[in-house]
JSON list of C-alpha atoms in Angstrom, two decimals:
[
{"chain": "M", "resi": 1, "resn": "MET", "atom": "CA", "xyz": [63.74, -77.22, 43.28]},
{"chain": "M", "resi": 2, "resn": "LYS", "atom": "CA", "xyz": [60.83, -79.68, 43.41]},
{"chain": "M", "resi": 3, "resn": "LYS", "atom": "CA", "xyz": [60.22, -79.25, 39.68]},
{"chain": "M", "resi": 4, "resn": "PHE", "atom": "CA", "xyz": [63.88, -79.92, 38.93]},
{"chain": "M", "resi": 5, "resn": "LEU", "atom": "CA", "xyz": [63.90, -83.11, 41.03]},
{"chain": "M", "resi": 6, "resn": "LEU", "atom": "CA", "xyz": [60.68, -84.30, 39.39]},
{"chain": "M", "resi": 7, "resn": "PHE", "atom": "CA", "xyz": [62.12, -83.59, 35.93]},
{"chain": "M", "resi": 8, "resn": "ALA", "atom": "CA", "xyz": [65.35, -85.46, 36.77]},
{"chain": "M", "resi": 9, "resn": "LEU", "atom": "CA", "xyz": [63.39, -88.47, 38.07]},
{"chain": "M", "resi": 10, "resn": "VAL", "atom": "CA", "xyz": [61.20, -88.59, 34.93]},
{"chain": "M", "resi": 11, "resn": "ALA", "atom": "CA", "xyz": [64.30, -88.30, 32.70]},
{"chain": "M", "resi": 12, "resn": "ILE", "atom": "CA", "xyz": [66.05, -91.19, 34.49]},
{"chain": "M", "resi": 13, "resn": "MET", "atom": "CA", "xyz": [62.93, -93.36, 34.27]},
{"chain": "M", "resi": 14, "resn": "ALA", "atom": "CA", "xyz": [62.56, -92.58, 30.53]},
{"chain": "M", "resi": 15, "resn": "ILE", "atom": "CA", "xyz": [66.19, -93.48, 29.85]},
{"chain": "M", "resi": 16, "resn": "SER", "atom": "CA", "xyz": [65.82, -96.70, 31.86]},
{"chain": "M", "resi": 17, "resn": "ALA", "atom": "CA", "xyz": [62.63, -97.70, 30.05]},
{"chain": "M", "resi": 18, "resn": "SER", "atom": "CA", "xyz": [64.06, -97.08, 26.57]},
{"chain": "M", "resi": 19, "resn": "ALA", "atom": "CA", "xyz": [67.39, -98.83, 27.18]},
{"chain": "M", "resi": 20, "resn": "GLN", "atom": "CA", "xyz": [66.78, -102.25, 28.65]},
{"chain": "M", "resi": 21, "resn": "SER", "atom": "CA", "xyz": [69.80, -104.15, 30.05]},
{"chain": "M", "resi": 22, "resn": "THR", "atom": "CA", "xyz": [72.04, -101.11, 29.85]},
{"chain": "M", "resi": 23, "resn": "TRP", "atom": "CA", "xyz": [71.96, -100.13, 33.52]},
{"chain": "M", "resi": 24, "resn": "TYR", "atom": "CA", "xyz": [73.46, -102.21, 36.32]},
{"chain": "M", "resi": 25, "resn": "ALA", "atom": "CA", "xyz": [73.39, -101.80, 40.06]},
{"chain": "M", "resi": 26, "resn": "GLY", "atom": "CA", "xyz": [75.05, -103.67, 42.85]},
{"chain": "M", "resi": 27, "resn": "GLY", "atom": "CA", "xyz": [77.85, -103.17, 45.23]},
{"chain": "M", "resi": 28, "resn": "GLN", "atom": "CA", "xyz": [80.82, -104.59, 47.01]},
{"chain": "M", "resi": 29, "resn": "VAL", "atom": "CA", "xyz": [81.98, -105.20, 50.53]},
{"chain": "M", "resi": 30, "resn": "THR", "atom": "CA", "xyz": [85.63, -105.09, 51.56]},
{"chain": "M", "resi": 31, "resn": "PHE", "atom": "CA", "xyz": [87.16, -106.51, 54.72]},
{"chain": "M", "resi": 32, "resn": "GLY", "atom": "CA", "xyz": [90.86, -106.66, 55.49]},
{"chain": "M", "resi": 33, "resn": "ARG", "atom": "CA", "xyz": [92.84, -107.23, 58.66]},
{"chain": "M", "resi": 34, "resn": "THR", "atom": "CA", "xyz": [96.63, -107.17, 58.94]},
{"chain": "M", "resi": 35, "resn": "THR", "atom": "CA", "xyz": [99.09, -107.46, 61.82]},
{"chain": "M", "resi": 36, "resn": "THR", "atom": "CA", "xyz": [102.54, -105.89, 61.57]},
{"chain": "M", "resi": 37, "resn": "GLU", "atom": "CA", "xyz": [105.40, -106.47, 64.02]},
{"chain": "M", "resi": 38, "resn": "LEU", "atom": "CA", "xyz": [107.35, -103.28, 64.78]},
{"chain": "M", "resi": 39, "resn": "SER", "atom": "CA", "xyz": [110.18, -103.61, 67.33]},
{"chain": "M", "resi": 40, "resn": "GLY", "atom": "CA", "xyz": [108.39, -106.45, 69.09]},
{"chain": "M", "resi": 41, "resn": "VAL", "atom": "CA", "xyz": [105.05, -104.61, 69.21]},
{"chain": "M", "resi": 42, "resn": "SER", "atom": "CA", "xyz": [102.08, -105.87, 67.20]},
{"chain": "M", "resi": 43, "resn": "LEU", "atom": "CA", "xyz": [100.18, -103.21, 65.23]},
{"chain": "M", "resi": 44, "resn": "LYS", "atom": "CA", "xyz": [96.77, -104.36, 63.99]},
{"chain": "M", "resi": 45, "resn": "SER", "atom": "CA", "xyz": [94.96, -102.69, 61.10]},
{"chain": "M", "resi": 46, "resn": "THR", "atom": "CA", "xyz": [91.37, -103.24, 60.00]},
{"chain": "M", "resi": 47, "resn": "GLN", "atom": "CA", "xyz": [89.55, -101.93, 56.93]},
{"chain": "M", "resi": 48, "resn": "ILE", "atom": "CA", "xyz": [85.84, -102.36, 56.21]},
{"chain": "M", "resi": 49, "resn": "ALA", "atom": "CA", "xyz": [84.06, -100.74, 53.25]},
{"chain": "M", "resi": 50, "resn": "VAL", "atom": "CA", "xyz": [80.46, -100.90, 52.02]},
{"chain": "M", "resi": 51, "resn": "LEU", "atom": "CA", "xyz": [80.31, -99.67, 48.43]},
{"chain": "M", "resi": 52, "resn": "PRO", "atom": "CA", "xyz": [77.00, -99.50, 46.50]},
{"chain": "M", "resi": 53, "resn": "GLU", "atom": "CA", "xyz": [77.49, -99.07, 42.74]},
{"chain": "M", "resi": 54, "resn": "LEU", "atom": "CA", "xyz": [75.51, -97.85, 39.73]},
{"chain": "M", "resi": 55, "resn": "GLY", "atom": "CA", "xyz": [76.65, -98.09, 36.12]},
{"chain": "M", "resi": 56, "resn": "TYR", "atom": "CA", "xyz": [75.55, -97.69, 32.52]},
{"chain": "M", "resi": 57, "resn": "ASN", "atom": "CA", "xyz": [76.74, -99.79, 29.55]},
{"chain": "M", "resi": 58, "resn": "LEU", "atom": "CA", "xyz": [77.57, -97.43, 26.68]},
{"chain": "M", "resi": 59, "resn": "THR", "atom": "CA", "xyz": [78.47, -100.32, 24.33]},
{"chain": "M", "resi": 60, "resn": "ASP", "atom": "CA", "xyz": [79.03, -104.07, 24.69]},
{"chain": "M", "resi": 61, "resn": "ASN", "atom": "CA", "xyz": [82.57, -103.43, 25.97]},
{"chain": "M", "resi": 62, "resn": "VAL", "atom": "CA", "xyz": [82.49, -99.93, 27.53]},
{"chain": "M", "resi": 63, "resn": "ALA", "atom": "CA", "xyz": [80.62, -98.76, 30.62]},
{"chain": "M", "resi": 64, "resn": "VAL", "atom": "CA", "xyz": [80.66, -95.78, 32.97]},
{"chain": "M", "resi": 65, "resn": "GLY", "atom": "CA", "xyz": [79.70, -95.93, 36.60]},
{"chain": "M", "resi": 66, "resn": "ALA", "atom": "CA", "xyz": [80.27, -94.71, 40.11]},
{"chain": "M", "resi": 67, "resn": "ILE", "atom": "CA", "xyz": [80.81, -96.30, 43.47]},
{"chain": "M", "resi": 68, "resn": "PHE", "atom": "CA", "xyz": [79.46, -94.47, 46.52]},
{"chain": "M", "resi": 69, "resn": "GLY", "atom": "CA", "xyz": [80.08, -95.68, 50.02]},
{"chain": "M", "resi": 70, "resn": "VAL", "atom": "CA", "xyz": [81.60, -95.66, 53.45]},
{"chain": "M", "resi": 71, "resn": "ASP", "atom": "CA", "xyz": [85.16, -96.74, 54.26]},
{"chain": "M", "resi": 72, "resn": "TYR", "atom": "CA", "xyz": [86.21, -97.46, 57.87]},
{"chain": "M", "resi": 73, "resn": "ARG", "atom": "CA", "xyz": [89.87, -97.91, 58.83]},
{"chain": "M", "resi": 74, "resn": "LYS", "atom": "CA", "xyz": [91.37, -98.60, 62.23]},
{"chain": "M", "resi": 75, "resn": "THR", "atom": "CA", "xyz": [95.13, -98.78, 62.81]},
{"chain": "M", "resi": 76, "resn": "GLY", "atom": "CA", "xyz": [96.13, -99.20, 66.43]},
{"chain": "M", "resi": 77, "resn": "ASP", "atom": "CA", "xyz": [94.14, -96.56, 68.33]},
{"chain": "M", "resi": 78, "resn": "SER", "atom": "CA", "xyz": [93.54, -94.38, 65.25]},
{"chain": "M", "resi": 79, "resn": "LYS", "atom": "CA", "xyz": [90.14, -94.54, 63.52]},
{"chain": "M", "resi": 80, "resn": "LEU", "atom": "CA", "xyz": [88.99, -92.98, 60.26]},
{"chain": "M", "resi": 81, "resn": "THR", "atom": "CA", "xyz": [85.62, -93.14, 58.52]},
{"chain": "M", "resi": 82, "resn": "THR", "atom": "CA", "xyz": [85.31, -91.55, 55.08]},
{"chain": "M", "resi": 83, "resn": "PHE", "atom": "CA", "xyz": [82.41, -91.12, 52.70]},
{"chain": "M", "resi": 84, "resn": "ASP", "atom": "CA", "xyz": [83.65, -91.98, 49.22]},
{"chain": "M", "resi": 85, "resn": "ILE", "atom": "CA", "xyz": [82.72, -91.39, 45.59]},
{"chain": "M", "resi": 86, "resn": "LYS", "atom": "CA", "xyz": [84.64, -93.23, 42.86]},
{"chain": "M", "resi": 87, "resn": "PRO", "atom": "CA", "xyz": [83.57, -92.63, 39.24]},
{"chain": "M", "resi": 88, "resn": "TYR", "atom": "CA", "xyz": [85.11, -94.98, 36.66]},
{"chain": "M", "resi": 89, "resn": "LEU", "atom": "CA", "xyz": [85.27, -96.00, 33.02]},
{"chain": "M", "resi": 90, "resn": "ARG", "atom": "CA", "xyz": [85.14, -99.78, 32.45]},
{"chain": "M", "resi": 91, "resn": "TYR", "atom": "CA", "xyz": [86.52, -101.69, 29.49]},
{"chain": "M", "resi": 92, "resn": "THR", "atom": "CA", "xyz": [85.54, -105.37, 29.15]},
{"chain": "M", "resi": 93, "resn": "TYR", "atom": "CA", "xyz": [88.32, -107.07, 27.19]},
{"chain": "M", "resi": 94, "resn": "PHE", "atom": "CA", "xyz": [87.03, -110.66, 27.39]},
{"chain": "M", "resi": 95, "resn": "LYS", "atom": "CA", "xyz": [83.38, -111.68, 27.36]},
{"chain": "M", "resi": 96, "resn": "SER", "atom": "CA", "xyz": [81.78, -115.13, 27.39]},
{"chain": "M", "resi": 97, "resn": "GLU", "atom": "CA", "xyz": [78.46, -116.52, 28.58]},
{"chain": "M", "resi": 98, "resn": "LEU", "atom": "CA", "xyz": [79.97, -117.42, 31.96]},
{"chain": "M", "resi": 99, "resn": "VAL", "atom": "CA", "xyz": [82.89, -115.02, 32.59]},
{"chain": "M", "resi": 100, "resn": "ASN", "atom": "CA", "xyz": [83.75, -111.40, 31.79]},
{"chain": "M", "resi": 101, "resn": "LEU", "atom": "CA", "xyz": [87.20, -109.89, 32.39]},
{"chain": "M", "resi": 102, "resn": "PHE", "atom": "CA", "xyz": [87.39, -106.11, 32.69]},
{"chain": "M", "resi": 103, "resn": "MET", "atom": "CA", "xyz": [89.54, -103.17, 33.73]},
{"chain": "M", "resi": 104, "resn": "ASP", "atom": "CA", "xyz": [88.21, -100.14, 35.60]},
{"chain": "M", "resi": 105, "resn": "GLY", "atom": "CA", "xyz": [90.05, -96.85, 35.27]},
{"chain": "M", "resi": 106, "resn": "GLY", "atom": "CA", "xyz": [88.94, -94.18, 37.63]},
{"chain": "M", "resi": 107, "resn": "VAL", "atom": "CA", "xyz": [89.46, -91.66, 40.36]},
{"chain": "M", "resi": 108, "resn": "GLY", "atom": "CA", "xyz": [88.41, -91.73, 43.98]},
{"chain": "M", "resi": 109, "resn": "PHE", "atom": "CA", "xyz": [87.68, -89.08, 46.57]},
{"chain": "M", "resi": 110, "resn": "GLY", "atom": "CA", "xyz": [86.78, -89.57, 50.22]},
{"chain": "M", "resi": 111, "resn": "ILE", "atom": "CA", "xyz": [86.20, -87.12, 53.04]},
{"chain": "M", "resi": 112, "resn": "GLY", "atom": "CA", "xyz": [85.69, -87.71, 56.75]},
{"chain": "M", "resi": 113, "resn": "ARG", "atom": "CA", "xyz": [86.83, -86.85, 60.26]},
{"chain": "M", "resi": 114, "resn": "ALA", "atom": "CA", "xyz": [89.81, -88.18, 62.19]},
{"chain": "M", "resi": 115, "resn": "ASN", "atom": "CA", "xyz": [90.76, -86.98, 65.66]},
{"chain": "M", "resi": 116, "resn": "GLY", "atom": "CA", "xyz": [88.91, -83.67, 65.19]},
{"chain": "M", "resi": 117, "resn": "HIS", "atom": "CA", "xyz": [90.47, -82.94, 61.79]},
{"chain": "M", "resi": 118, "resn": "THR", "atom": "CA", "xyz": [89.08, -83.17, 58.27]},
{"chain": "M", "resi": 119, "resn": "ALA", "atom": "CA", "xyz": [90.60, -86.15, 56.50]},
{"chain": "M", "resi": 120, "resn": "VAL", "atom": "CA", "xyz": [90.71, -86.36, 52.70]},
{"chain": "M", "resi": 121, "resn": "ALA", "atom": "CA", "xyz": [91.65, -89.48, 50.73]},
{"chain": "M", "resi": 122, "resn": "TYR", "atom": "CA", "xyz": [92.13, -89.63, 46.96]},
{"chain": "M", "resi": 123, "resn": "SER", "atom": "CA", "xyz": [93.23, -92.06, 44.27]},
{"chain": "M", "resi": 124, "resn": "ILE", "atom": "CA", "xyz": [93.66, -92.48, 40.53]},
{"chain": "M", "resi": 125, "resn": "GLY", "atom": "CA", "xyz": [94.40, -95.73, 38.76]},
{"chain": "M", "resi": 126, "resn": "LEU", "atom": "CA", "xyz": [93.36, -99.04, 37.27]},
{"chain": "M", "resi": 127, "resn": "ARG", "atom": "CA", "xyz": [91.62, -101.95, 39.00]},
{"chain": "M", "resi": 128, "resn": "PRO", "atom": "CA", "xyz": [91.22, -105.33, 37.20]},
{"chain": "M", "resi": 129, "resn": "GLY", "atom": "CA", "xyz": [88.08, -107.36, 37.75]},
{"chain": "M", "resi": 130, "resn": "VAL", "atom": "CA", "xyz": [86.19, -110.51, 36.86]},
{"chain": "M", "resi": 131, "resn": "ALA", "atom": "CA", "xyz": [82.43, -111.11, 36.65]},
{"chain": "M", "resi": 132, "resn": "LEU", "atom": "CA", "xyz": [80.85, -114.55, 36.93]},
{"chain": "M", "resi": 133, "resn": "ASN", "atom": "CA", "xyz": [77.54, -114.37, 35.04]},
{"chain": "M", "resi": 134, "resn": "LEU", "atom": "CA", "xyz": [75.04, -116.48, 36.98]},
{"chain": "M", "resi": 135, "resn": "SER", "atom": "CA", "xyz": [72.17, -115.48, 34.68]},
{"chain": "M", "resi": 136, "resn": "GLU", "atom": "CA", "xyz": [71.26, -112.75, 32.22]},
{"chain": "M", "resi": 137, "resn": "ARG", "atom": "CA", "xyz": [70.43, -110.46, 35.16]},
{"chain": "M", "resi": 138, "resn": "PHE", "atom": "CA", "xyz": [72.80, -111.48, 38.02]},
{"chain": "M", "resi": 139, "resn": "SER", "atom": "CA", "xyz": [76.61, -111.51, 38.21]},
{"chain": "M", "resi": 140, "resn": "LEU", "atom": "CA", "xyz": [79.10, -112.09, 41.00]},
{"chain": "M", "resi": 141, "resn": "VAL", "atom": "CA", "xyz": [81.99, -109.65, 40.73]},
{"chain": "M", "resi": 142, "resn": "ALA", "atom": "CA", "xyz": [85.50, -109.49, 42.18]},
{"chain": "M", "resi": 143, "resn": "HIS", "atom": "CA", "xyz": [88.18, -106.82, 41.94]},
{"chain": "M", "resi": 144, "resn": "VAL", "atom": "CA", "xyz": [91.73, -107.56, 43.00]},
{"chain": "M", "resi": 145, "resn": "GLY", "atom": "CA", "xyz": [94.63, -105.19, 43.16]},
{"chain": "M", "resi": 146, "resn": "PHE", "atom": "CA", "xyz": [95.22, -101.60, 42.20]},
{"chain": "M", "resi": 147, "resn": "LEU", "atom": "CA", "xyz": [97.69, -100.00, 39.79]},
{"chain": "M", "resi": 148, "resn": "GLY", "atom": "CA", "xyz": [98.03, -96.27, 40.30]},
{"chain": "M", "resi": 149, "resn": "TYR", "atom": "CA", "xyz": [98.38, -93.71, 43.07]},
{"chain": "M", "resi": 150, "resn": "GLU", "atom": "CA", "xyz": [96.45, -93.41, 46.31]},
{"chain": "M", "resi": 151, "resn": "SER", "atom": "CA", "xyz": [97.08, -91.11, 49.23]},
{"chain": "M", "resi": 152, "resn": "GLY", "atom": "CA", "xyz": [95.50, -88.50, 51.47]},
{"chain": "M", "resi": 153, "resn": "ASN", "atom": "CA", "xyz": [96.14, -85.41, 53.51]},
{"chain": "M", "resi": 154, "resn": "ARG", "atom": "CA", "xyz": [98.05, -85.62, 56.80]},
{"chain": "M", "resi": 155, "resn": "PRO", "atom": "CA", "xyz": [95.05, -86.53, 59.06]},
{"chain": "M", "resi": 156, "resn": "ALA", "atom": "CA", "xyz": [94.03, -89.28, 56.60]},
{"chain": "M", "resi": 157, "resn": "LYS", "atom": "CA", "xyz": [97.58, -90.74, 56.41]},
{"chain": "M", "resi": 158, "resn": "HIS", "atom": "CA", "xyz": [97.99, -90.67, 60.21]},
{"chain": "M", "resi": 159, "resn": "ASN", "atom": "CA", "xyz": [94.78, -92.68, 60.52]},
{"chain": "M", "resi": 160, "resn": "GLY", "atom": "CA", "xyz": [95.41, -95.54, 58.11]},
{"chain": "M", "resi": 161, "resn": "VAL", "atom": "CA", "xyz": [95.09, -94.22, 54.54]},
{"chain": "M", "resi": 162, "resn": "PRO", "atom": "CA", "xyz": [98.11, -95.62, 52.70]},
{"chain": "M", "resi": 163, "resn": "GLU", "atom": "CA", "xyz": [100.29, -93.70, 50.29]},
{"chain": "M", "resi": 164, "resn": "ASN", "atom": "CA", "xyz": [100.94, -96.09, 47.43]},
{"chain": "M", "resi": 165, "resn": "TRP", "atom": "CA", "xyz": [102.35, -95.58, 43.98]},
{"chain": "M", "resi": 166, "resn": "GLY", "atom": "CA", "xyz": [102.54, -98.61, 41.73]},
{"chain": "M", "resi": 167, "resn": "LEU", "atom": "CA", "xyz": [101.00, -102.06, 41.88]},
{"chain": "M", "resi": 168, "resn": "ASN", "atom": "CA", "xyz": [99.31, -103.12, 45.12]},
{"chain": "M", "resi": 169, "resn": "LEU", "atom": "CA", "xyz": [98.09, -106.74, 45.26]},
{"chain": "M", "resi": 170, "resn": "ASP", "atom": "CA", "xyz": [97.60, -107.23, 49.02]},
{"chain": "M", "resi": 171, "resn": "SER", "atom": "CA", "xyz": [94.46, -108.70, 50.58]},
{"chain": "M", "resi": 172, "resn": "ASN", "atom": "CA", "xyz": [93.16, -105.21, 51.46]},
{"chain": "M", "resi": 173, "resn": "ASN", "atom": "CA", "xyz": [92.58, -104.68, 47.73]},
{"chain": "M", "resi": 174, "resn": "LEU", "atom": "CA", "xyz": [90.29, -107.69, 47.28]},
{"chain": "M", "resi": 175, "resn": "MET", "atom": "CA", "xyz": [86.61, -106.77, 46.85]},
{"chain": "M", "resi": 176, "resn": "PHE", "atom": "CA", "xyz": [83.63, -109.07, 46.23]},
{"chain": "M", "resi": 177, "resn": "GLY", "atom": "CA", "xyz": [80.20, -107.99, 45.10]},
{"chain": "M", "resi": 178, "resn": "PHE", "atom": "CA", "xyz": [77.24, -108.58, 42.82]},
{"chain": "M", "resi": 179, "resn": "TYR", "atom": "CA", "xyz": [75.46, -106.83, 39.95]},
{"chain": "M", "resi": 180, "resn": "TYR", "atom": "CA", "xyz": [71.87, -106.80, 38.85]},
{"chain": "M", "resi": 181, "resn": "ASN", "atom": "CA", "xyz": [71.43, -105.84, 35.17]},
{"chain": "M", "resi": 182, "resn": "PHE", "atom": "CA", "xyz": [68.19, -104.07, 34.31]}
]
């Protein structure tokens, strides 16, 4: 096992050294809070996510990457924390020195515990984004909205994971982050 890990580390370092400016790393943080009135009772929902990201530019316009992270949701007295992985394929359809516009197509999978049960969340869809290029190495990034399907098993749904099919442009789908290109 140690030899395999050492080989994998050397292979990643060799790829990184031979392909400058093709890898990027960064992440995003999401925070959303909503209040819904139901029959005169206020129901408050909170979502917080910390999502580190690693990607590789295959060409000038196409990249592959993955987001790994933790997603916390609280709706009323129900709480759910999931550990997520979200691989994606990115297509950059507009590129300038200052701004890049792109579309991520991917799938998502999250697993966690909610009230003693295993909760599973999943998604598939498109997420548009914009990158503000501050320099050759640093970019500020924002994603807004989601077009696709997202849901979960019964424990996940009962603890705040939405079931959506279609276009979702609410404030809970706004994510800000940064990238470092190396």
